[in-house]
Short mmCIF file of C-alpha atoms in Angstrom, two decimals:
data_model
loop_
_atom_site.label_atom_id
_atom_site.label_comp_id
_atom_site.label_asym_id
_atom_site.label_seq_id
_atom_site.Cartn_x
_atom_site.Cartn_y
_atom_site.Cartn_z
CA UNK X 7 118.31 111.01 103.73
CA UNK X 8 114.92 110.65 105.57
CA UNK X 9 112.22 112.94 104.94
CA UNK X 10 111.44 114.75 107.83
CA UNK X 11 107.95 114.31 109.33
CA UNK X 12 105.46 116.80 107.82
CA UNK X 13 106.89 116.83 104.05
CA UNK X 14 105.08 116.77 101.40
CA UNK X 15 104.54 112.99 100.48
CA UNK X 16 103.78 112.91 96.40
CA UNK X 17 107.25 114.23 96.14
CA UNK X 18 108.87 111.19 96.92
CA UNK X 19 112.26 111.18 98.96
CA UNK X 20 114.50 111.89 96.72
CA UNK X 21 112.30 114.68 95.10
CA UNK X 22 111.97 116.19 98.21
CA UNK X 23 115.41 115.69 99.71
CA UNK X 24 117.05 117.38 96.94
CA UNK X 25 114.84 120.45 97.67
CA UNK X 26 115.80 120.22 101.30
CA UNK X 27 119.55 119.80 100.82
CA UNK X 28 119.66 122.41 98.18
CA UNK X 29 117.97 124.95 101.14
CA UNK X 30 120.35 123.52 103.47
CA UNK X 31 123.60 123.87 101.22
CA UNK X 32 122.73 126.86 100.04
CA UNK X 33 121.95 129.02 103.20
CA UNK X 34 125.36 127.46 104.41
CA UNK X 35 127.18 128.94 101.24
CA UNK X 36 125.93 132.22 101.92
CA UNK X 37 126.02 131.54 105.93
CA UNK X 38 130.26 130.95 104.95
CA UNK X 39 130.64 134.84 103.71
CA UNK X 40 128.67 136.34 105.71
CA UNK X 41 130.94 137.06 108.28
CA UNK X 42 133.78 137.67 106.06
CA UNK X 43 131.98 140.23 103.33
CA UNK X 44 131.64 143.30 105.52
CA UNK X 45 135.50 142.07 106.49
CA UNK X 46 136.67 142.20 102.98
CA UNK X 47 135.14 145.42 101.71
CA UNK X 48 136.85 146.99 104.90
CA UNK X 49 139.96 145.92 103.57
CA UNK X 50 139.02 147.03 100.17
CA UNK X 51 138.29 150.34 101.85
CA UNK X 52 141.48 150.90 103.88
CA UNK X 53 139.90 149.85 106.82
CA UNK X 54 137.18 152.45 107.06
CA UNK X 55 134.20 151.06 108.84
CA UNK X 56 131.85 153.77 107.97
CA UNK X 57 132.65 153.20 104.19
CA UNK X 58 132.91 149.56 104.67
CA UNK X 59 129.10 150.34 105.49
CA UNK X 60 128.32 152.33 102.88
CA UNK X 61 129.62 150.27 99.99
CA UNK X 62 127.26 147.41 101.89
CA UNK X 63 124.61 149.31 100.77
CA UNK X 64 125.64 149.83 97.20
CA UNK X 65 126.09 145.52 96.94
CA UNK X 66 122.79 145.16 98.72
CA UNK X 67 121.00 147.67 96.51
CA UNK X 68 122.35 146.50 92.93
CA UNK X 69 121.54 142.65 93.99
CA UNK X 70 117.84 144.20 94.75
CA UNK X 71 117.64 145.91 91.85
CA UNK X 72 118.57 143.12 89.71
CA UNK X 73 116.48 140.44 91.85
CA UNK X 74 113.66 143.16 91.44
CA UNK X 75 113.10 142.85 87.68
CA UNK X 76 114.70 139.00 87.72
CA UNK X 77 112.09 137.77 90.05
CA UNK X 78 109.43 137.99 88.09
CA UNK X 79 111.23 136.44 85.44
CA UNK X 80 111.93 133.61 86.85
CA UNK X 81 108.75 133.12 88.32
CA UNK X 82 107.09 133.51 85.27
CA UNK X 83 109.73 130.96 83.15
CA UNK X 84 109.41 128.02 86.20
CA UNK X 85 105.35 128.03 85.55
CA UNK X 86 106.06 127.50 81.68
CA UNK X 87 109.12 125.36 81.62
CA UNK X 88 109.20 124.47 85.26
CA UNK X 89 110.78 124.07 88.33
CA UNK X 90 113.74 121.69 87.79
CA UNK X 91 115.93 124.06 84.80
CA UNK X 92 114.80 126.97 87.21
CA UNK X 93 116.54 126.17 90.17
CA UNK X 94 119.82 124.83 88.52
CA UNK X 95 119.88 128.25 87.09
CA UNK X 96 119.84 129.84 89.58
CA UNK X 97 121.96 127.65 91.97
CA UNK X 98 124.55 128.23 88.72
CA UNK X 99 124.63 132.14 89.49
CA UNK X 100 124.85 131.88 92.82
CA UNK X 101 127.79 130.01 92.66
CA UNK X 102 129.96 132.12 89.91
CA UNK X 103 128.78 135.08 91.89
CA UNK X 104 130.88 132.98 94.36
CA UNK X 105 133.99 132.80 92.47
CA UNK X 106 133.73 136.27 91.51
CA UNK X 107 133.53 137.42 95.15
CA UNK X 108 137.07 134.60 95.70
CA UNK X 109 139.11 136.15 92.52
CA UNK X 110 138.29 140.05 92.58
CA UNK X 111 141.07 141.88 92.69
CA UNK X 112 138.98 145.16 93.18
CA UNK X 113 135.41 146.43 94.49
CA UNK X 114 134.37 146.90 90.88
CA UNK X 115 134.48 142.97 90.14
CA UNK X 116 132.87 142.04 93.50
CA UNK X 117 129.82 143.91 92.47
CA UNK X 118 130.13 142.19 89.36
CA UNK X 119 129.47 139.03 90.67
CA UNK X 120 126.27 140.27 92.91
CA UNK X 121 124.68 141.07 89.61
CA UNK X 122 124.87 138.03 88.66
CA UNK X 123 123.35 136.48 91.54
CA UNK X 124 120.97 139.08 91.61
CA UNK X 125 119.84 138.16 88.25
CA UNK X 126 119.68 134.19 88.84
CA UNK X 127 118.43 134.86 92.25
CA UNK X 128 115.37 132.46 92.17
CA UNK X 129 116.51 129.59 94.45
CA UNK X 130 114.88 129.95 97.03
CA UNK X 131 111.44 131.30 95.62
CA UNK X 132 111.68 128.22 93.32
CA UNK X 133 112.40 126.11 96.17
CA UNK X 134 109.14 127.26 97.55
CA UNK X 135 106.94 126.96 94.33
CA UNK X 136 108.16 122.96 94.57
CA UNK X 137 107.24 122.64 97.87
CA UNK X 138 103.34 124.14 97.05
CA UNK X 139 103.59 122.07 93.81
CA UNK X 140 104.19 118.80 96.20
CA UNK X 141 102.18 119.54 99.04
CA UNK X 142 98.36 119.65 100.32
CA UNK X 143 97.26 122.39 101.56
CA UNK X 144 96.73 121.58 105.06
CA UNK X 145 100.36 120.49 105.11
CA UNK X 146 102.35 123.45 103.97
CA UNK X 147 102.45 125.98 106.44
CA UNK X 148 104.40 122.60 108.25
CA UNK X 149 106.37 122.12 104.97
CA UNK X 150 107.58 125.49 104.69
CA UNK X 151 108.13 125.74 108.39
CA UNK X 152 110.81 122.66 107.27
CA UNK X 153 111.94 125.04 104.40
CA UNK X 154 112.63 127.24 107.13
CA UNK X 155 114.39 124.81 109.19
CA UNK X 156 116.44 123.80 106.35
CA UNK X 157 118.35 127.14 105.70
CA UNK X 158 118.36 127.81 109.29
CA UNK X 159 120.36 124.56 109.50
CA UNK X 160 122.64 126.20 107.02
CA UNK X 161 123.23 128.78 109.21
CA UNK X 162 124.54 125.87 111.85
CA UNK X 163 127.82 125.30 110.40
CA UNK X 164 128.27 128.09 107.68
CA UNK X 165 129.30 131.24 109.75
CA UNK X 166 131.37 129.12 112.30
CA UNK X 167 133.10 127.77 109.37
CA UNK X 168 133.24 130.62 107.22
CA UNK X 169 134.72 132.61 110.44
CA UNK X 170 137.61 130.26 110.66
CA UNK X 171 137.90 130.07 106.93
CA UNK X 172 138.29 133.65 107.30
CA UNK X 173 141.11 133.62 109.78
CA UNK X 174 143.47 132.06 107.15
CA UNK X 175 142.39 134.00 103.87
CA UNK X 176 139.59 136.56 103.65
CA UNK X 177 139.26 134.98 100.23
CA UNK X 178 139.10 131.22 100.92
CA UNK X 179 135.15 130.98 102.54
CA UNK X 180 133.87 132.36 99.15
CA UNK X 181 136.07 129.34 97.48
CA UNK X 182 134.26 127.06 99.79
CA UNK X 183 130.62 128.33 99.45
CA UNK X 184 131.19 128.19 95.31
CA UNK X 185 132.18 124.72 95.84
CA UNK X 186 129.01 123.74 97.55
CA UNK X 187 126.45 125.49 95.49
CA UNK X 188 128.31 124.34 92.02
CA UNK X 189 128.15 120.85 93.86
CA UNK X 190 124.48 121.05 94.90
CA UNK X 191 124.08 122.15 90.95
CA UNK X 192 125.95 118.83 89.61
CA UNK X 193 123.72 117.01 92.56
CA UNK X 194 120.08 118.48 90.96
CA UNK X 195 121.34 117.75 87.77
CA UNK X 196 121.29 114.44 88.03
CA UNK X 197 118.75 113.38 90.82
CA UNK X 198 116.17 116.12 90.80
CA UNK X 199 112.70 115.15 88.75
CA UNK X 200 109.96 118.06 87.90
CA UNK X 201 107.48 119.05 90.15
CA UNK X 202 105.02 120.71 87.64
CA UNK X 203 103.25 118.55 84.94
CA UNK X 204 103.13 119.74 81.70
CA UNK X 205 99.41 119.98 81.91
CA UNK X 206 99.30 121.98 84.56
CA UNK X 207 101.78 124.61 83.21
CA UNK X 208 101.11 128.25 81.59
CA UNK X 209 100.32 127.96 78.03
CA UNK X 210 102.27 130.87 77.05
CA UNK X 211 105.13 133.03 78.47
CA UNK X 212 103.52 136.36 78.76
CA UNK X 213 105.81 139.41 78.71
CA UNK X 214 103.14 141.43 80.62
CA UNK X 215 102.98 139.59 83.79
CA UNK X 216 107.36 139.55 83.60
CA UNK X 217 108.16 142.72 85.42
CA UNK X 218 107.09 144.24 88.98
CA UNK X 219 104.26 145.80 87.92
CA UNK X 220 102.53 142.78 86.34
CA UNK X 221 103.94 140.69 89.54
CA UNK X 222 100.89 143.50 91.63
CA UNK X 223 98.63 142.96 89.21
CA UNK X 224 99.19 138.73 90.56
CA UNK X 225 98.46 140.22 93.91
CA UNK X 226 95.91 142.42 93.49
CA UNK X 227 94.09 140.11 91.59
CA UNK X 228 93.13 137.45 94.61
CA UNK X 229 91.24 138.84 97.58
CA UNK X 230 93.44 139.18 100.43
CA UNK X 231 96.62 138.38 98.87
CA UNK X 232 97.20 141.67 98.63
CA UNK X 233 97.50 142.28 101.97
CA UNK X 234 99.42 139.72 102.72
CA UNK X 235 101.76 140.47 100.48
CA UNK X 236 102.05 143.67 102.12
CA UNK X 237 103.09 141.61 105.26
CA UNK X 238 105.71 139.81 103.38
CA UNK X 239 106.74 143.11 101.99
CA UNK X 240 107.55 144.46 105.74
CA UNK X 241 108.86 141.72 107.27
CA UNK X 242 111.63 141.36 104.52
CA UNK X 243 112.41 145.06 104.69
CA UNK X 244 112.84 144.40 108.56
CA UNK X 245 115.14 141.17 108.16
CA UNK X 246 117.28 143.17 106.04
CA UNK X 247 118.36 145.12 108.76
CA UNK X 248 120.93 141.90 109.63
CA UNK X 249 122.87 141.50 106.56
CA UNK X 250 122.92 145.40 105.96
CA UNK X 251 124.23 146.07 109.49
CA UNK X 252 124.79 143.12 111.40
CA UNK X 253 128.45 142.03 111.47
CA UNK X 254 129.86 146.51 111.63
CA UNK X 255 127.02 146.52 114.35
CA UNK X 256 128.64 144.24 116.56
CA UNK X 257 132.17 144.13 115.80
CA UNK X 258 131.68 147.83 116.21
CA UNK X 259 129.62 147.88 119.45
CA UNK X 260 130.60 144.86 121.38
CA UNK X 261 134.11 143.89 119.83
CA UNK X 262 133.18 140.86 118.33
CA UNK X 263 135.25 139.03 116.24
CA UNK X 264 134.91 136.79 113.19
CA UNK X 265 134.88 133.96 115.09
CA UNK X 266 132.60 135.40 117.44
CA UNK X 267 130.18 136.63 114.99
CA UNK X 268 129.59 132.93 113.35
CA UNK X 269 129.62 131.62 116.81
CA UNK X 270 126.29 133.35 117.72
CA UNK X 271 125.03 133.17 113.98
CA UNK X 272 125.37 129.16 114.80
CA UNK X 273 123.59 129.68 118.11
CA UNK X 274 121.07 131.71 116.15
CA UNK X 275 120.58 128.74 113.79
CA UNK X 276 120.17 126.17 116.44
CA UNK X 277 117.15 128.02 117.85
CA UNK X 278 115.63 127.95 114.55
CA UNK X 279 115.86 124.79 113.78
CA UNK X 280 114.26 123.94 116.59
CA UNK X 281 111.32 126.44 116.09
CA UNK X 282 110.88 125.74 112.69
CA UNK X 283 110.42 121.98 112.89
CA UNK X 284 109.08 121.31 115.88
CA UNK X 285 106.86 124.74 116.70
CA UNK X 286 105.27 125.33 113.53
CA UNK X 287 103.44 122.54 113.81
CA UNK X 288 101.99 122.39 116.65
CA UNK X 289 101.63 125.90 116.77
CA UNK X 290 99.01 126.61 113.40
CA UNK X 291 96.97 123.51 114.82
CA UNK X 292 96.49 125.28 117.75
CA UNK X 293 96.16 129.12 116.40
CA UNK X 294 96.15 128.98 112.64
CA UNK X 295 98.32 130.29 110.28
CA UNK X 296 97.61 133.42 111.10
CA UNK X 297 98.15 132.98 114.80
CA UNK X 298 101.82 132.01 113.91
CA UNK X 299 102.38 135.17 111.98
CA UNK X 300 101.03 137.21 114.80
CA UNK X 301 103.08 135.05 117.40
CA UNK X 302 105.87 135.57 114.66
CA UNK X 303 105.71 139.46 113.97
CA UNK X 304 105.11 140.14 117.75
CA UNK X 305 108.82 138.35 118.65
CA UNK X 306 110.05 140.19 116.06
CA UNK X 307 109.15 143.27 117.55
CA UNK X 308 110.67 142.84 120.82
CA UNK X 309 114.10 141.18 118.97
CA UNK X 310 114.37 144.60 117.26
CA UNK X 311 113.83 146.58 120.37
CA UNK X 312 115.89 144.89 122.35
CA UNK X 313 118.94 144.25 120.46
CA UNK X 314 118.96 147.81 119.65
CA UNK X 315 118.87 148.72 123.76
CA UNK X 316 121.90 146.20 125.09
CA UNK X 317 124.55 147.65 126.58
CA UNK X 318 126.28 144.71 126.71
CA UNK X 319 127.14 141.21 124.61
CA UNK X 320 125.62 138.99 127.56
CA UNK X 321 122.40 141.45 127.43
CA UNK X 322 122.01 140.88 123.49
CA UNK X 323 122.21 137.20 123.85
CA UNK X 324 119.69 137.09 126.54
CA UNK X 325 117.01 137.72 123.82
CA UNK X 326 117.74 135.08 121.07
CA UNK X 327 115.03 132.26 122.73
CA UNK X 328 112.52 135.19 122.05
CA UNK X 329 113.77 136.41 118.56
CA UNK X 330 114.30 133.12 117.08
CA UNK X 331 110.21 133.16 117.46
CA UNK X 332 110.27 135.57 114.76
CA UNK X 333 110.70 132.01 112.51
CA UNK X 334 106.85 131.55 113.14
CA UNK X 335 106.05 134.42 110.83
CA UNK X 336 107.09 133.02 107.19
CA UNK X 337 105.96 129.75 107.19
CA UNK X 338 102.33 130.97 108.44
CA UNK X 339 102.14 133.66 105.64
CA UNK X 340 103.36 131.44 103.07
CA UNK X 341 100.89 129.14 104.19
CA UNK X 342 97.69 131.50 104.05
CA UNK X 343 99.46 133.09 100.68
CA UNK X 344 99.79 129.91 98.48
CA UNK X 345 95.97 129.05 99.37
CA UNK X 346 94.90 131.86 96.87
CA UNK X 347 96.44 130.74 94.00
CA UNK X 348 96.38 127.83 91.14
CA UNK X 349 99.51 125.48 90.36
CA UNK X 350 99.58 127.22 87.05
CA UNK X 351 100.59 130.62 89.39
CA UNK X 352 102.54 129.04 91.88
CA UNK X 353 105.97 130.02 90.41
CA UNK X 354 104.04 133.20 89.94
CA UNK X 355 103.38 133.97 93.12
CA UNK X 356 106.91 133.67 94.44
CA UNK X 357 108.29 135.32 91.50
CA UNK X 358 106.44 137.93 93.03
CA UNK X 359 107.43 137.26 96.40
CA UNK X 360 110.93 137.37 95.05
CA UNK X 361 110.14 141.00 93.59
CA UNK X 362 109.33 142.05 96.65
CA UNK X 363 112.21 140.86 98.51
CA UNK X 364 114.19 142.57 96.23
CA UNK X 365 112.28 145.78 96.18
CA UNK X 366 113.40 145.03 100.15
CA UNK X 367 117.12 144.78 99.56
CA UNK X 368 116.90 148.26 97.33
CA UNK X 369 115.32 149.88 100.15
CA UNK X 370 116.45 148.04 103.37
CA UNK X 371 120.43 148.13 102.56
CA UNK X 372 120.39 152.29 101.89
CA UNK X 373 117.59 152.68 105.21
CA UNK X 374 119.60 150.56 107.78
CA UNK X 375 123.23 151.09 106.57
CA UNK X 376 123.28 154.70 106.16
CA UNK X 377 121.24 155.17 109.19
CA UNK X 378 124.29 152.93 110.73
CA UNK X 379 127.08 154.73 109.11
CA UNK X 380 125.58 158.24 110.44
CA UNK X 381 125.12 156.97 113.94
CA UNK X 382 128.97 155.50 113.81
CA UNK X 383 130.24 158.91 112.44
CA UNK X 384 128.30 161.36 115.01
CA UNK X 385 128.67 158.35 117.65
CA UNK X 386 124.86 158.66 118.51
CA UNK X 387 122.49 155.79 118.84
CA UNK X 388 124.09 152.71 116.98
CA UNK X 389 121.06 150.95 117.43
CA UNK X 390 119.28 153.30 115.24
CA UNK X 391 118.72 150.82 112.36
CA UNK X 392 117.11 148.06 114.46
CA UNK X 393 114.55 150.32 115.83
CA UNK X 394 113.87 151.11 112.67
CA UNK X 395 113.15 147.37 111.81
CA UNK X 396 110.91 147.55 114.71
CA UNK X 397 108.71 150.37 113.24
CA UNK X 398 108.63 148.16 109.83
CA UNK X 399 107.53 145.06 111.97
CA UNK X 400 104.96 147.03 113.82
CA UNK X 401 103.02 147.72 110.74
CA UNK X 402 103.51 144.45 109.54
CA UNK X 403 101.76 143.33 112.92
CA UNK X 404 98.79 145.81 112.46
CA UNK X 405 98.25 144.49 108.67
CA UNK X 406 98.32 140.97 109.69
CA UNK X 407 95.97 141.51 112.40
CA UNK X 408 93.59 143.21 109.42
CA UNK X 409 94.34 141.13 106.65
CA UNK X 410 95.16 137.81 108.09
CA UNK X 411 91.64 137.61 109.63
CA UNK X 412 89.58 137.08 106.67
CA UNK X 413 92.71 135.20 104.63
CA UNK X 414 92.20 131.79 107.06
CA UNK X 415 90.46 130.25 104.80
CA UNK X 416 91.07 128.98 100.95
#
């Protein structure tokens, strides 16, 4: 495949295509279930949407957990051994955690399965340690912007397909999506070389630096990264407001169907593949990378708000061209955020970015799903959990206003 415009050259194509596929392939393997999850643990539950909601949260909260204390891990092992035997890892979870989700005959064995994925959940902060490994640092807020673009082009045909999938077997999208990651896995295997020289790697694997707390320490250590960690930290606990609530939001608000639902999740990927390869760009030459993420988190803002206000399926549509801005926010953080560090800490760094997206999914899932599962059950407010994303995003916006300002340069 080409490379797109903007990626990071020393990689070489097939270096670099590999990492984009493997984004690509493996947001569509998790865009396949998503419409079909809160489906199947209905069904599990006799059909019992508030419960269906509730045992969300208890899948979201265990994957945290275990991507909480694997994170760092991981992180840790890819800046030692490096990236390559990383990422197949961690593809390799993600797609038994597949199969597990296709064969369980009970609840019990489907949240066996998301700790395993939880544990080998480092594909995507991998992905990203490859892509700083590869990439000048003028480039990469554009190169993750195309990270960006690459799992929201998973999002193009997963849902759509996984909501058709759905309509013949509940059972047979999670088939499909452990077909494609394995696949990707067999694919990396053989074409994917190392992005991190032996020279440049970690000496030693240090225990002390392995776990949450040492993952701070990382981010305390560099001026400003703590703050913009904090960002990260916000804007993740935000996002998880659509795989907590998303799909019982809508079906139970608006009526939408399967179908429906990975319909508008296609839509929704459309927009940001557009935003993410051809805004980013243009976007932090003209206002920096900390311009995007204000640009970003200010979207944001007004997606939350106003998704949580519609009355009506035609009225929550109407704000997707300004939501899908929202995509401006990542890309310009992890821009400004992989600046402060060495190659040696790269895998580092997003192992604890990876932490904190998991510390996220422990307290996102239980915050936006029971706040949805009360609203359903004293039929007040259903958009309760997406004005709570707002207040999260707000006080992402006010730190990146604070921190972001002296983080523009190396």
């Amino acid at each position: 495949m080409d490379v797109p415009l903007g990626a990071p050259r020393a990689a070489g194509r097939a270096a670099f295509g590999f990492i984009f596929v493997s984004a690509i392939t493996t947001a569509m393997s998790f865009g396949l279930m998503i419409p079909i999850m809160p489906a199947l643990l209905k069904q599990f539950t006799g059909g019992d949407t508030a419960a269906a909601s509730e045992w969300n949260v208890v899948f979201a909260t265990v994957g945290g957990v275990m991507s909480l204390f694997a994170g760092p891990i991981l992180g840790l092992v890819s800046d030692r051994v490096g990236r390559r035997p990383v990422l197949l890892v961690s593809l390799s979870g993600l797609g038994i955690d597949f199969l597990f989700m296709a064969l369980a005959p009970s609840l019990i064995w489907l949240l066996v399965g998301r700790m395993i994925s939880g544990a080998t959940s480092g594909a995507f902060s991998t992905a990203n340690a490859y892509v700083a490994d590869v990439t000048p640092l003028e480039g990469r807020a554009r190169a993750f912007g195309w990270m960006g673009a690459a799992f929201s082009f998973g999002f193009l045909a997963g849902p759509a397909i996984g909501g058709l999938l759905g309509e013949v077997n509940l059972r047979l999208p999670f088939l499909a999506a452990a077909a494609l990651t394995l696949a990707n896995v067999i694919y990396g295997a053989v074409l994917l070389p190392e992005s991190l020289p032996p020279e440049k790697r970690v000496a030693r694997f240090d225990w002390r630096k392995a776990n949450p707390i040492g993952s701070l320490n990382l981010l305390r250590s560099h001026h400003e990264l703590f703050g913009l960690a904090g960002i990260h930290f916000l804007n993740q606990l935000a996002q998880m407001v659509w795989p907590s609530i998303f799909v019982l939001y809508t079906s139970y608000r608006y009526g939408w169907s399967p179908v429906v639902t990975g319909l508008y999740m296609m839509a929704g990927g459309v927009l940001g593949v557009a935003v993410q390869s051809f805004l980013v760009g243009p976007v932090v030459a003209r206002f920096g990378e900390r311009g995007a993420m204000l640009i970003g988190a200010g979207a944001s803002i007004v997606g939350f708000i106003w998704y949580g206000l519609a009355p009506t399926s035609l009225i929550y549509m109407a704000c997707m061209p300004i939501s899908c801005l929202a995509g401006l926010l990542t890309p310009g953080l992890q821009g400004l955020m992989t600046r402060r560090v060495g190659p040696s800490e790269q895998g580092q760094l997003q192992g604890a970015n990876q932490a904190l997206m998991g510390l996220a999914s422990v307290v996102g899932p239980s915050l936006f799903g029971l706040s949805f599962a009360w609203a359903v059950r004293h039929e007040v407010l259903p958009g309760l959990p997406l004005f709570l994303a707002s207040m999260a995003t707000i006080a992402a916006l006010v730190l990146a206003w604070r921190t972001g300002r002296g983080a523009t340069r190396a």
